[in-house]
mmCIF file of C-alpha atoms in Angstrom:
data_model
loop_
_atom_site.group_PDB
_atom_site.id
_atom_site.type_symbol
_atom_site.label_atom_id
_atom_site.label_comp_id
_atom_site.label_asym_id
_atom_site.label_seq_id
_atom_site.Cartn_x
_atom_site.Cartn_y
_atom_site.Cartn_z
ATOM 1 C CA MET A 1 -13.707 -18.829 -23.198
ATOM 2 C CA PRO A 2 -12.512 -15.580 -21.380
ATOM 3 C CA TYR A 3 -9.433 -15.444 -18.958
ATOM 4 C CA ARG A 4 -11.133 -15.418 -15.434
ATOM 5 C CA ILE A 5 -9.337 -14.086 -12.717
ATOM 6 C CA LEU A 6 -10.157 -13.631 -8.625
ATOM 7 C CA ALA A 7 -7.844 -10.272 -7.759
ATOM 8 C CA ILE A 8 -8.038 -10.420 -4.066
ATOM 9 C CA ASN A 9 -6.610 -6.653 -1.765
ATOM 10 C CA PRO A 10 -6.973 -7.776 2.300
ATOM 11 C CA GLY A 11 -6.893 -4.642 4.163
ATOM 12 C CA SER A 12 -6.659 -3.571 8.134
ATOM 13 C CA THR A 13 -9.771 -3.387 8.270
ATOM 14 C CA THR A 14 -11.971 -4.220 4.679
ATOM 15 C CA THR A 15 -11.275 -6.989 2.274
ATOM 16 C CA LYS A 16 -11.730 -5.912 -1.957
ATOM 17 C CA ILE A 17 -12.327 -8.464 -4.362
ATOM 18 C CA ALA A 18 -13.254 -8.256 -7.942
ATOM 19 C CA VAL A 19 -13.676 -10.914 -11.265
ATOM 20 C CA TYR A 20 -12.527 -10.023 -14.992
ATOM 21 C CA ASP A 21 -12.633 -11.581 -18.038
ATOM 22 C CA ASP A 22 -10.016 -10.664 -19.988
ATOM 23 C CA GLU A 23 -9.441 -7.070 -19.021
ATOM 24 C CA THR A 24 -13.925 -6.785 -18.922
ATOM 25 C CA PRO A 25 -14.930 -6.227 -14.932
ATOM 26 C CA LEU A 26 -17.633 -8.685 -13.901
ATOM 27 C CA PHE A 27 -18.185 -7.337 -9.738
ATOM 28 C CA GLU A 28 -16.187 -5.548 -7.628
ATOM 29 C CA THR A 29 -17.066 -5.176 -3.960
ATOM 30 C CA THR A 30 -15.677 -4.300 -1.297
ATOM 31 C CA ILE A 31 -16.387 -6.427 2.647
ATOM 32 C CA ASN A 32 -15.805 -5.405 5.515
ATOM 33 C CA HIS A 33 -14.960 -7.154 8.864
ATOM 34 C CA THR A 34 -16.020 -5.382 12.465
ATOM 35 C CA ARG A 35 -14.030 -4.609 15.309
ATOM 36 C CA GLU A 36 -15.704 -7.940 16.824
ATOM 37 C CA GLU A 37 -14.598 -9.903 13.401
ATOM 38 C CA LEU A 38 -10.945 -9.296 13.682
ATOM 39 C CA SER A 39 -10.592 -8.852 17.654
ATOM 40 C CA SER A 40 -11.581 -12.585 18.149
ATOM 41 C CA CYS A 41 -8.945 -13.340 15.840
ATOM 42 C CA ALA A 42 -5.507 -14.365 17.563
ATOM 43 C CA ASP A 43 -3.024 -13.026 14.478
ATOM 44 C CA LEU A 44 -2.528 -11.710 11.693
ATOM 45 C CA VAL A 45 -2.943 -15.292 9.778
ATOM 46 C CA ALA A 46 -5.531 -16.442 11.885
ATOM 47 C CA SER A 47 -7.902 -14.363 10.332
ATOM 48 C CA LEU A 48 -7.128 -15.832 7.067
ATOM 49 C CA ALA A 49 -10.465 -18.401 6.595
ATOM 50 C CA PHE A 50 -12.922 -15.638 8.368
ATOM 51 C CA ARG A 51 -11.833 -14.000 5.459
ATOM 52 C CA ARG A 52 -11.655 -16.975 2.726
ATOM 53 C CA SER A 53 -15.599 -17.403 3.699
ATOM 54 C CA ALA A 54 -16.313 -14.173 2.879
ATOM 55 C CA ILE A 55 -14.430 -13.864 -0.455
ATOM 56 C CA GLU A 56 -16.553 -17.607 -1.294
ATOM 57 C CA ALA A 57 -19.513 -15.843 -0.133
ATOM 58 C CA GLU A 58 -19.456 -12.708 -2.198
ATOM 59 C CA LEU A 59 -18.913 -14.874 -5.187
ATOM 60 C CA SER A 60 -21.449 -16.751 -4.604
ATOM 61 C CA ALA A 61 -23.681 -14.433 -4.363
ATOM 62 C CA HIS A 62 -22.966 -12.904 -7.756
ATOM 63 C CA GLY A 63 -22.990 -16.026 -9.454
ATOM 64 C CA VAL A 64 -19.545 -16.548 -9.438
ATOM 65 C CA SER A 65 -17.960 -20.494 -9.211
ATOM 66 C CA VAL A 66 -14.067 -20.746 -8.280
ATOM 67 C CA ARG A 67 -14.706 -22.899 -10.669
ATOM 68 C CA SER A 68 -14.823 -20.459 -13.417
ATOM 69 C CA LEU A 69 -11.872 -19.303 -12.012
ATOM 70 C CA SER A 70 -8.438 -19.132 -14.618
ATOM 71 C CA ALA A 71 -6.070 -17.917 -12.091
ATOM 72 C CA VAL A 72 -6.624 -15.637 -8.954
ATOM 73 C CA ILE A 73 -3.960 -12.484 -8.165
ATOM 74 C CA GLY A 74 -3.395 -11.541 -4.261
ATOM 75 C CA ARG A 75 -1.696 -8.521 -3.197
ATOM 76 C CA GLY A 76 1.783 -8.336 -2.682
ATOM 77 C CA GLY A 77 2.560 -8.423 1.151
ATOM 78 C CA LEU A 78 5.610 -7.464 3.786
ATOM 79 C CA LEU A 79 8.417 -9.498 1.778
ATOM 80 C CA ARG A 80 12.097 -9.563 1.289
ATOM 81 C CA PRO A 81 12.948 -7.016 -1.078
ATOM 82 C CA ILE A 82 11.712 -8.089 -4.554
ATOM 83 C CA ALA A 83 12.227 -5.961 -8.243
ATOM 84 C CA GLY A 84 8.353 -5.083 -9.443
ATOM 85 C CA GLY A 85 6.187 -7.462 -11.230
ATOM 86 C CA THR A 86 4.113 -10.065 -11.254
ATOM 87 C CA TYR A 87 5.293 -13.356 -9.273
ATOM 88 C CA THR A 88 3.779 -16.880 -8.412
ATOM 89 C CA ILE A 89 3.397 -17.137 -5.554
ATOM 90 C CA ASN A 90 5.540 -20.452 -3.919
ATOM 91 C CA ALA A 91 5.613 -22.399 -0.372
ATOM 92 C CA LYS A 92 8.846 -19.662 0.778
ATOM 93 C CA MET A 93 6.851 -17.473 -0.358
ATOM 94 C CA LEU A 94 4.018 -17.766 2.502
ATOM 95 C CA ASP A 95 6.369 -19.417 4.660
ATOM 96 C CA ASP A 96 8.141 -15.525 4.718
ATOM 97 C CA LEU A 97 4.580 -14.120 5.153
ATOM 98 C CA LYS A 98 3.439 -16.141 7.438
ATOM 99 C CA SER A 99 5.879 -15.437 10.515
ATOM 100 C CA CYS A 100 6.072 -11.683 9.621
ATOM 101 C CA LYS A 101 9.940 -11.839 9.139
ATOM 102 C CA TYR A 102 10.030 -8.966 7.368
ATOM 103 C CA GLY A 103 7.035 -7.625 8.986
ATOM 104 C CA GLU A 104 3.018 -8.154 9.638
ATOM 105 C CA HIS A 105 0.687 -6.048 7.544
ATOM 106 C CA ALA A 106 -3.096 -7.057 6.418
ATOM 107 C CA CYS A 107 -0.784 -7.059 2.884
ATOM 108 C CA ASN A 108 0.459 -10.311 3.921
ATOM 109 C CA LEU A 109 -2.830 -11.899 3.294
ATOM 110 C CA GLY A 110 -2.646 -11.281 0.413
ATOM 111 C CA ALA A 111 -0.749 -14.265 -1.043
ATOM 112 C CA MET A 112 -2.454 -16.684 1.585
ATOM 113 C CA LEU A 113 -6.020 -15.863 0.007
ATOM 114 C CA ALA A 114 -5.054 -16.431 -3.723
ATOM 115 C CA ASP A 115 -3.258 -19.251 -2.970
ATOM 116 C CA GLU A 116 -6.081 -21.386 -0.945
ATOM 117 C CA MET A 117 -8.800 -20.035 -3.767
ATOM 118 C CA ALA A 118 -6.275 -21.324 -6.683
ATOM 119 C CA ARG A 119 -5.268 -24.655 -4.758
ATOM 120 C CA SER A 120 -8.614 -25.790 -4.267
ATOM 121 C CA ALA A 121 -9.519 -25.056 -8.461
ATOM 122 C CA GLY A 122 -6.648 -25.602 -9.154
ATOM 123 C CA ILE A 123 -5.315 -23.162 -11.373
ATOM 124 C CA PRO A 124 -2.380 -20.819 -10.594
ATOM 125 C CA ALA A 125 -2.063 -17.857 -7.839
ATOM 126 C CA TYR A 126 0.121 -14.669 -8.607
ATOM 127 C CA ILE A 127 1.193 -11.204 -6.657
ATOM 128 C CA ALA A 128 2.258 -8.122 -8.636
ATOM 129 C CA ASP A 129 3.779 -4.850 -7.836
ATOM 130 C CA SER A 130 4.228 -5.966 -3.523
ATOM 131 C CA VAL A 131 4.849 -2.712 -1.611
ATOM 132 C CA VAL A 132 8.475 -4.581 -1.105
ATOM 133 C CA THR A 133 9.377 -3.691 -4.654
ATOM 134 C CA ASP A 134 12.842 -2.162 -4.676
ATOM 135 C CA GLU A 135 14.256 -0.701 -7.258
ATOM 136 C CA LEU A 136 15.989 2.241 -5.735
ATOM 137 C CA CYS A 137 19.649 3.291 -7.187
ATOM 138 C CA PRO A 138 22.973 3.260 -5.247
ATOM 139 C CA LEU A 139 22.674 6.867 -3.662
ATOM 140 C CA ALA A 140 19.384 6.594 -2.426
ATOM 141 C CA ARG A 141 20.050 4.277 -0.180
ATOM 142 C CA LEU A 142 22.689 5.888 1.517
ATOM 143 C CA SER A 143 20.511 7.346 5.268
ATOM 144 C CA GLY A 144 23.833 9.647 6.767
ATOM 145 C CA TYR A 145 24.287 6.778 8.835
ATOM 146 C CA PRO A 146 26.444 3.740 8.271
ATOM 147 C CA GLU A 147 23.671 1.821 10.265
ATOM 148 C CA ILE A 148 20.929 2.577 9.105
ATOM 149 C CA SER A 149 19.604 1.840 5.571
ATOM 150 C CA ARG A 150 16.981 3.331 3.548
ATOM 151 C CA VAL A 151 14.220 0.935 2.081
ATOM 152 C CA SER A 152 11.488 0.922 0.129
ATOM 153 C CA ILE A 153 8.692 0.052 1.318
ATOM 154 C CA PHE A 154 5.522 1.661 -1.014
ATOM 155 C CA HIS A 155 1.980 2.053 -2.685
ATOM 156 C CA ALA A 156 3.448 0.140 -5.456
ATOM 157 C CA LEU A 157 1.131 -2.064 -6.756
ATOM 158 C CA ASN A 158 -1.613 1.602 -6.711
ATOM 159 C CA GLN A 159 1.694 3.633 -8.064
ATOM 160 C CA LYS A 160 2.594 1.582 -11.229
ATOM 161 C CA ALA A 161 -0.894 1.213 -12.158
ATOM 162 C CA GLU A 162 -1.583 4.565 -12.064
ATOM 163 C CA ALA A 163 1.550 5.128 -14.314
ATOM 164 C CA ARG A 164 0.805 2.758 -16.752
ATOM 165 C CA ARG A 165 -2.579 3.517 -16.841
ATOM 166 C CA PHE A 166 -1.643 7.496 -18.028
ATOM 167 C CA CYS A 167 0.581 6.423 -19.954
ATOM 168 C CA ILE A 168 -1.465 4.416 -22.157
ATOM 169 C CA SER A 169 -4.508 6.653 -22.412
ATOM 170 C CA ARG A 170 -1.950 9.266 -23.641
ATOM 171 C CA GLY A 171 0.355 6.697 -26.461
ATOM 172 C CA LEU A 172 3.348 6.207 -23.533
ATOM 173 C CA ASN A 173 5.485 3.702 -23.081
ATOM 174 C CA TYR A 174 6.122 3.411 -19.167
ATOM 175 C CA GLU A 175 9.238 1.923 -19.423
ATOM 176 C CA GLU A 176 10.541 5.116 -21.520
ATOM 177 C CA VAL A 177 8.919 8.005 -19.258
ATOM 178 C CA ASN A 178 10.012 9.867 -16.485
ATOM 179 C CA LEU A 179 6.895 10.090 -14.567
ATOM 180 C CA ILE A 180 5.869 11.167 -10.476
ATOM 181 C CA VAL A 181 3.067 9.497 -8.462
ATOM 182 C CA ALA A 182 2.310 10.095 -5.126
ATOM 183 C CA HIS A 183 -0.407 7.806 -3.597
ATOM 184 C CA ILE A 184 -2.421 9.349 -0.671
ATOM 185 C CA GLY A 185 -4.746 7.437 2.114
ATOM 186 C CA GLY A 186 -4.011 6.253 4.669
ATOM 187 C CA GLY A 187 -0.350 6.137 4.659
ATOM 188 C CA ALA A 188 1.511 8.463 1.724
ATOM 189 C CA THR A 189 4.700 7.829 -0.703
ATOM 190 C CA VAL A 190 5.995 9.635 -3.203
ATOM 191 C CA GLY A 191 7.690 8.118 -6.075
ATOM 192 C CA ALA A 192 10.238 9.074 -8.320
ATOM 193 C CA HIS A 193 9.350 6.651 -12.159
ATOM 194 C CA GLU A 194 11.954 6.723 -14.297
ATOM 195 C CA LYS A 195 12.035 4.863 -17.635
ATOM 196 C CA GLY A 196 9.149 1.899 -15.471
ATOM 197 C CA ARG A 197 11.632 1.690 -12.139
ATOM 198 C CA VAL A 198 11.074 3.448 -9.111
ATOM 199 C CA ILE A 199 14.590 4.912 -8.100
ATOM 200 C CA ASP A 200 13.345 6.631 -5.162
ATOM 201 C CA VAL A 201 10.137 6.919 -3.160
ATOM 202 C CA ASN A 202 9.454 7.540 1.176
ATOM 203 C CA ASP A 203 9.251 4.689 2.448
ATOM 204 C CA GLY A 204 5.900 5.199 3.866
ATOM 205 C CA LEU A 205 5.584 2.334 6.160
ATOM 206 C CA GLY A 206 8.823 3.309 8.270
ATOM 207 C CA GLY A 207 8.657 6.887 8.775
ATOM 208 C CA GLU A 208 9.361 8.834 5.773
ATOM 209 C CA GLY A 209 7.417 11.214 3.623
ATOM 210 C CA PRO A 210 4.846 13.696 4.726
ATOM 211 C CA TYR A 211 1.957 12.903 7.493
ATOM 212 C CA SER A 212 -0.774 12.080 5.759
ATOM 213 C CA ALA A 213 -4.644 10.996 7.299
ATOM 214 C CA GLN A 214 -2.798 8.098 10.116
ATOM 215 C CA ARG A 215 0.418 8.156 10.093
ATOM 216 C CA SER A 216 2.931 10.918 11.349
ATOM 217 C CA GLY A 217 4.849 10.963 8.530
ATOM 218 C CA GLY A 218 9.809 12.608 8.969
ATOM 219 C CA LEU A 219 9.599 13.351 11.988
ATOM 220 C CA PRO A 220 12.861 15.763 13.734
ATOM 221 C CA ALA A 221 15.550 12.520 14.593
ATOM 222 C CA ASN A 222 16.173 14.457 18.332
ATOM 223 C CA SER A 223 12.853 15.305 18.949
ATOM 224 C CA LEU A 224 11.552 11.442 18.081
ATOM 225 C CA ILE A 225 14.281 10.258 20.691
ATOM 226 C CA LYS A 226 13.338 12.242 23.580
ATOM 227 C CA LEU A 227 9.380 11.310 22.577
ATOM 228 C CA CYS A 228 10.340 7.931 22.411
ATOM 229 C CA LEU A 229 12.067 8.026 25.795
ATOM 230 C CA ARG A 230 9.734 10.158 27.585
ATOM 231 C CA GLU A 231 6.256 7.561 26.425
ATOM 232 C CA ASN A 232 8.032 5.089 27.692
ATOM 233 C CA LEU A 233 6.843 2.348 25.191
ATOM 234 C CA PRO A 234 8.334 -0.568 23.646
ATOM 235 C CA ALA A 235 9.436 -0.377 20.226
ATOM 236 C CA ALA A 236 6.443 -2.095 18.817
ATOM 237 C CA ASP A 237 3.724 0.050 20.502
ATOM 238 C CA MET A 238 5.399 2.776 19.651
ATOM 239 C CA ILE A 239 5.754 2.367 15.715
ATOM 240 C CA ARG A 240 2.406 1.227 16.209
ATOM 241 C CA LYS A 241 1.534 4.903 17.619
ATOM 242 C CA LEU A 242 3.008 6.840 14.674
ATOM 243 C CA ASN A 243 1.865 4.645 11.925
ATOM 244 C CA THR A 244 -1.797 4.572 12.772
ATOM 245 C CA LYS A 245 -2.686 7.960 15.632
ATOM 246 C CA GLY A 246 -1.045 9.904 13.713
ATOM 247 C CA GLY A 247 -1.275 12.702 10.937
ATOM 248 C CA LEU A 248 -4.652 14.294 10.964
ATOM 249 C CA LEU A 249 -5.750 11.821 13.161
ATOM 250 C CA ALA A 250 -3.564 12.924 16.024
ATOM 251 C CA TYR A 251 -3.997 16.861 15.037
ATOM 252 C CA LEU A 252 -8.223 16.796 14.195
ATOM 253 C CA GLY A 253 -9.006 13.790 16.669
ATOM 254 C CA THR A 254 -10.281 11.851 12.727
ATOM 255 C CA ASP A 255 -9.041 11.007 9.819
ATOM 256 C CA ASP A 256 -12.766 11.570 7.657
ATOM 257 C CA GLY A 257 -10.879 14.057 4.938
ATOM 258 C CA LYS A 258 -14.504 15.212 4.660
ATOM 259 C CA GLU A 259 -15.112 16.049 7.995
ATOM 260 C CA ILE A 260 -11.462 18.140 7.933
ATOM 261 C CA SER A 261 -12.435 19.621 4.531
ATOM 262 C CA ARG A 262 -16.024 21.232 6.632
ATOM 263 C CA ARG A 263 -14.836 22.029 9.444
ATOM 264 C CA ALA A 264 -11.580 23.992 7.100
ATOM 265 C CA GLN A 265 -14.592 25.358 5.157
ATOM 266 C CA SER A 266 -16.572 26.446 7.871
ATOM 267 C CA GLY A 267 -14.156 28.164 10.062
ATOM 268 C CA ASP A 268 -12.384 26.001 11.835
ATOM 269 C CA GLU A 269 -8.818 27.164 11.214
ATOM 270 C CA THR A 270 -6.941 24.138 13.214
ATOM 271 C CA ALA A 271 -8.516 21.858 10.903
ATOM 272 C CA ARG A 272 -6.989 24.248 7.410
ATOM 273 C CA LEU A 273 -3.954 24.735 8.673
ATOM 274 C CA VAL A 274 -3.469 21.533 9.515
ATOM 275 C CA TYR A 275 -5.179 20.278 6.471
ATOM 276 C CA GLU A 276 -2.657 22.524 4.386
ATOM 277 C CA GLY A 277 0.481 20.960 6.148
ATOM 278 C CA MET A 278 -0.599 17.922 4.416
ATOM 279 C CA ALA A 279 0.120 19.065 1.104
ATOM 280 C CA TYR A 280 3.089 20.575 1.997
ATOM 281 C CA GLN A 281 4.463 18.441 2.196
ATOM 282 C CA THR A 282 3.159 16.308 -0.108
ATOM 283 C CA ALA A 283 4.339 19.227 -2.143
ATOM 284 C CA LYS A 284 7.761 18.815 -0.671
ATOM 285 C CA GLU A 285 8.201 15.366 -1.209
ATOM 286 C CA ILE A 286 6.979 15.438 -4.956
ATOM 287 C CA GLY A 287 9.784 18.483 -5.808
ATOM 288 C CA ALA A 288 12.369 15.895 -4.317
ATOM 289 C CA CYS A 289 11.404 13.366 -6.656
ATOM 290 C CA ALA A 290 11.605 16.381 -9.699
ATOM 291 C CA ALA A 291 15.524 16.796 -8.254
ATOM 292 C CA VAL A 292 16.095 13.027 -7.764
ATOM 293 C CA LEU A 293 15.184 12.947 -11.935
ATOM 294 C CA LYS A 294 16.633 15.823 -12.612
ATOM 295 C CA GLY A 295 14.174 17.827 -13.530
ATOM 296 C CA ASP A 296 13.102 15.709 -16.560
ATOM 297 C CA VAL A 297 9.266 14.971 -15.710
ATOM 298 C CA ARG A 298 7.024 14.085 -18.313
ATOM 299 C CA ALA A 299 3.779 13.746 -15.354
ATOM 300 C CA ILE A 300 2.820 14.692 -12.100
ATOM 301 C CA ILE A 301 0.357 11.930 -10.657
ATOM 302 C CA LEU A 302 -2.333 11.795 -7.809
ATOM 303 C CA THR A 303 -3.974 9.011 -6.415
#
């Protein structure tokens, strides 16, 4: 019998799932959640029940019984810093995610959903390469101000998966080569992978690195302080604004890359400049990672 795995990746407005028999995918799908569904939930944890129900409906539609599963794995959320790897879900982990002790994001639901689905079938539940994967070298933690330390929050799951996929395709060992991996999506993170460990990476959730589809990225500190005073918003609201309404969306009123590309090709010089600006800042971050790796880089991977 094959080892059957259910993988769950919750996002802000979607829940992506896939079922594998060993390494062969049976199906994968994206469940879209309407604003009405999400707004009806008092908080993140309150959306757990309807997301689980949606997952169970998809499994049923594809003829997959929960009892046929061997294990469930969820996207790792905002936990205390941990090294990359695969972890068994336990009570302490779930408590930290439910309390949002280390931050609130839809990815926190990954372990909760995996745990609930696995418990119903009496099988193990895991997370892998959480967004708080922390393998920073000591130099990378210095910020320039003693009361502030740089932290590691990035698209670890995708970055490490693509790095390993690249190495497998070329007969390389991920733990023996240096790579730079740039995840470019709603947020953007660029990591310096030194022999299997991400020794430096911009905090894509904390306001570092290039601007992206929805995030402002690194902003000039003095100007940011003045903006905060002028806007007179609570800190949480200001952070949310910069993380969800910045970048391409702030400049151009849309975060749809295809639409922006069409506008640029049709002669919209502002769209062209802003789009190229995102590429420019991403390239600068890649160059910085090359310096961290002392120029010894086997490949640059864009995801």
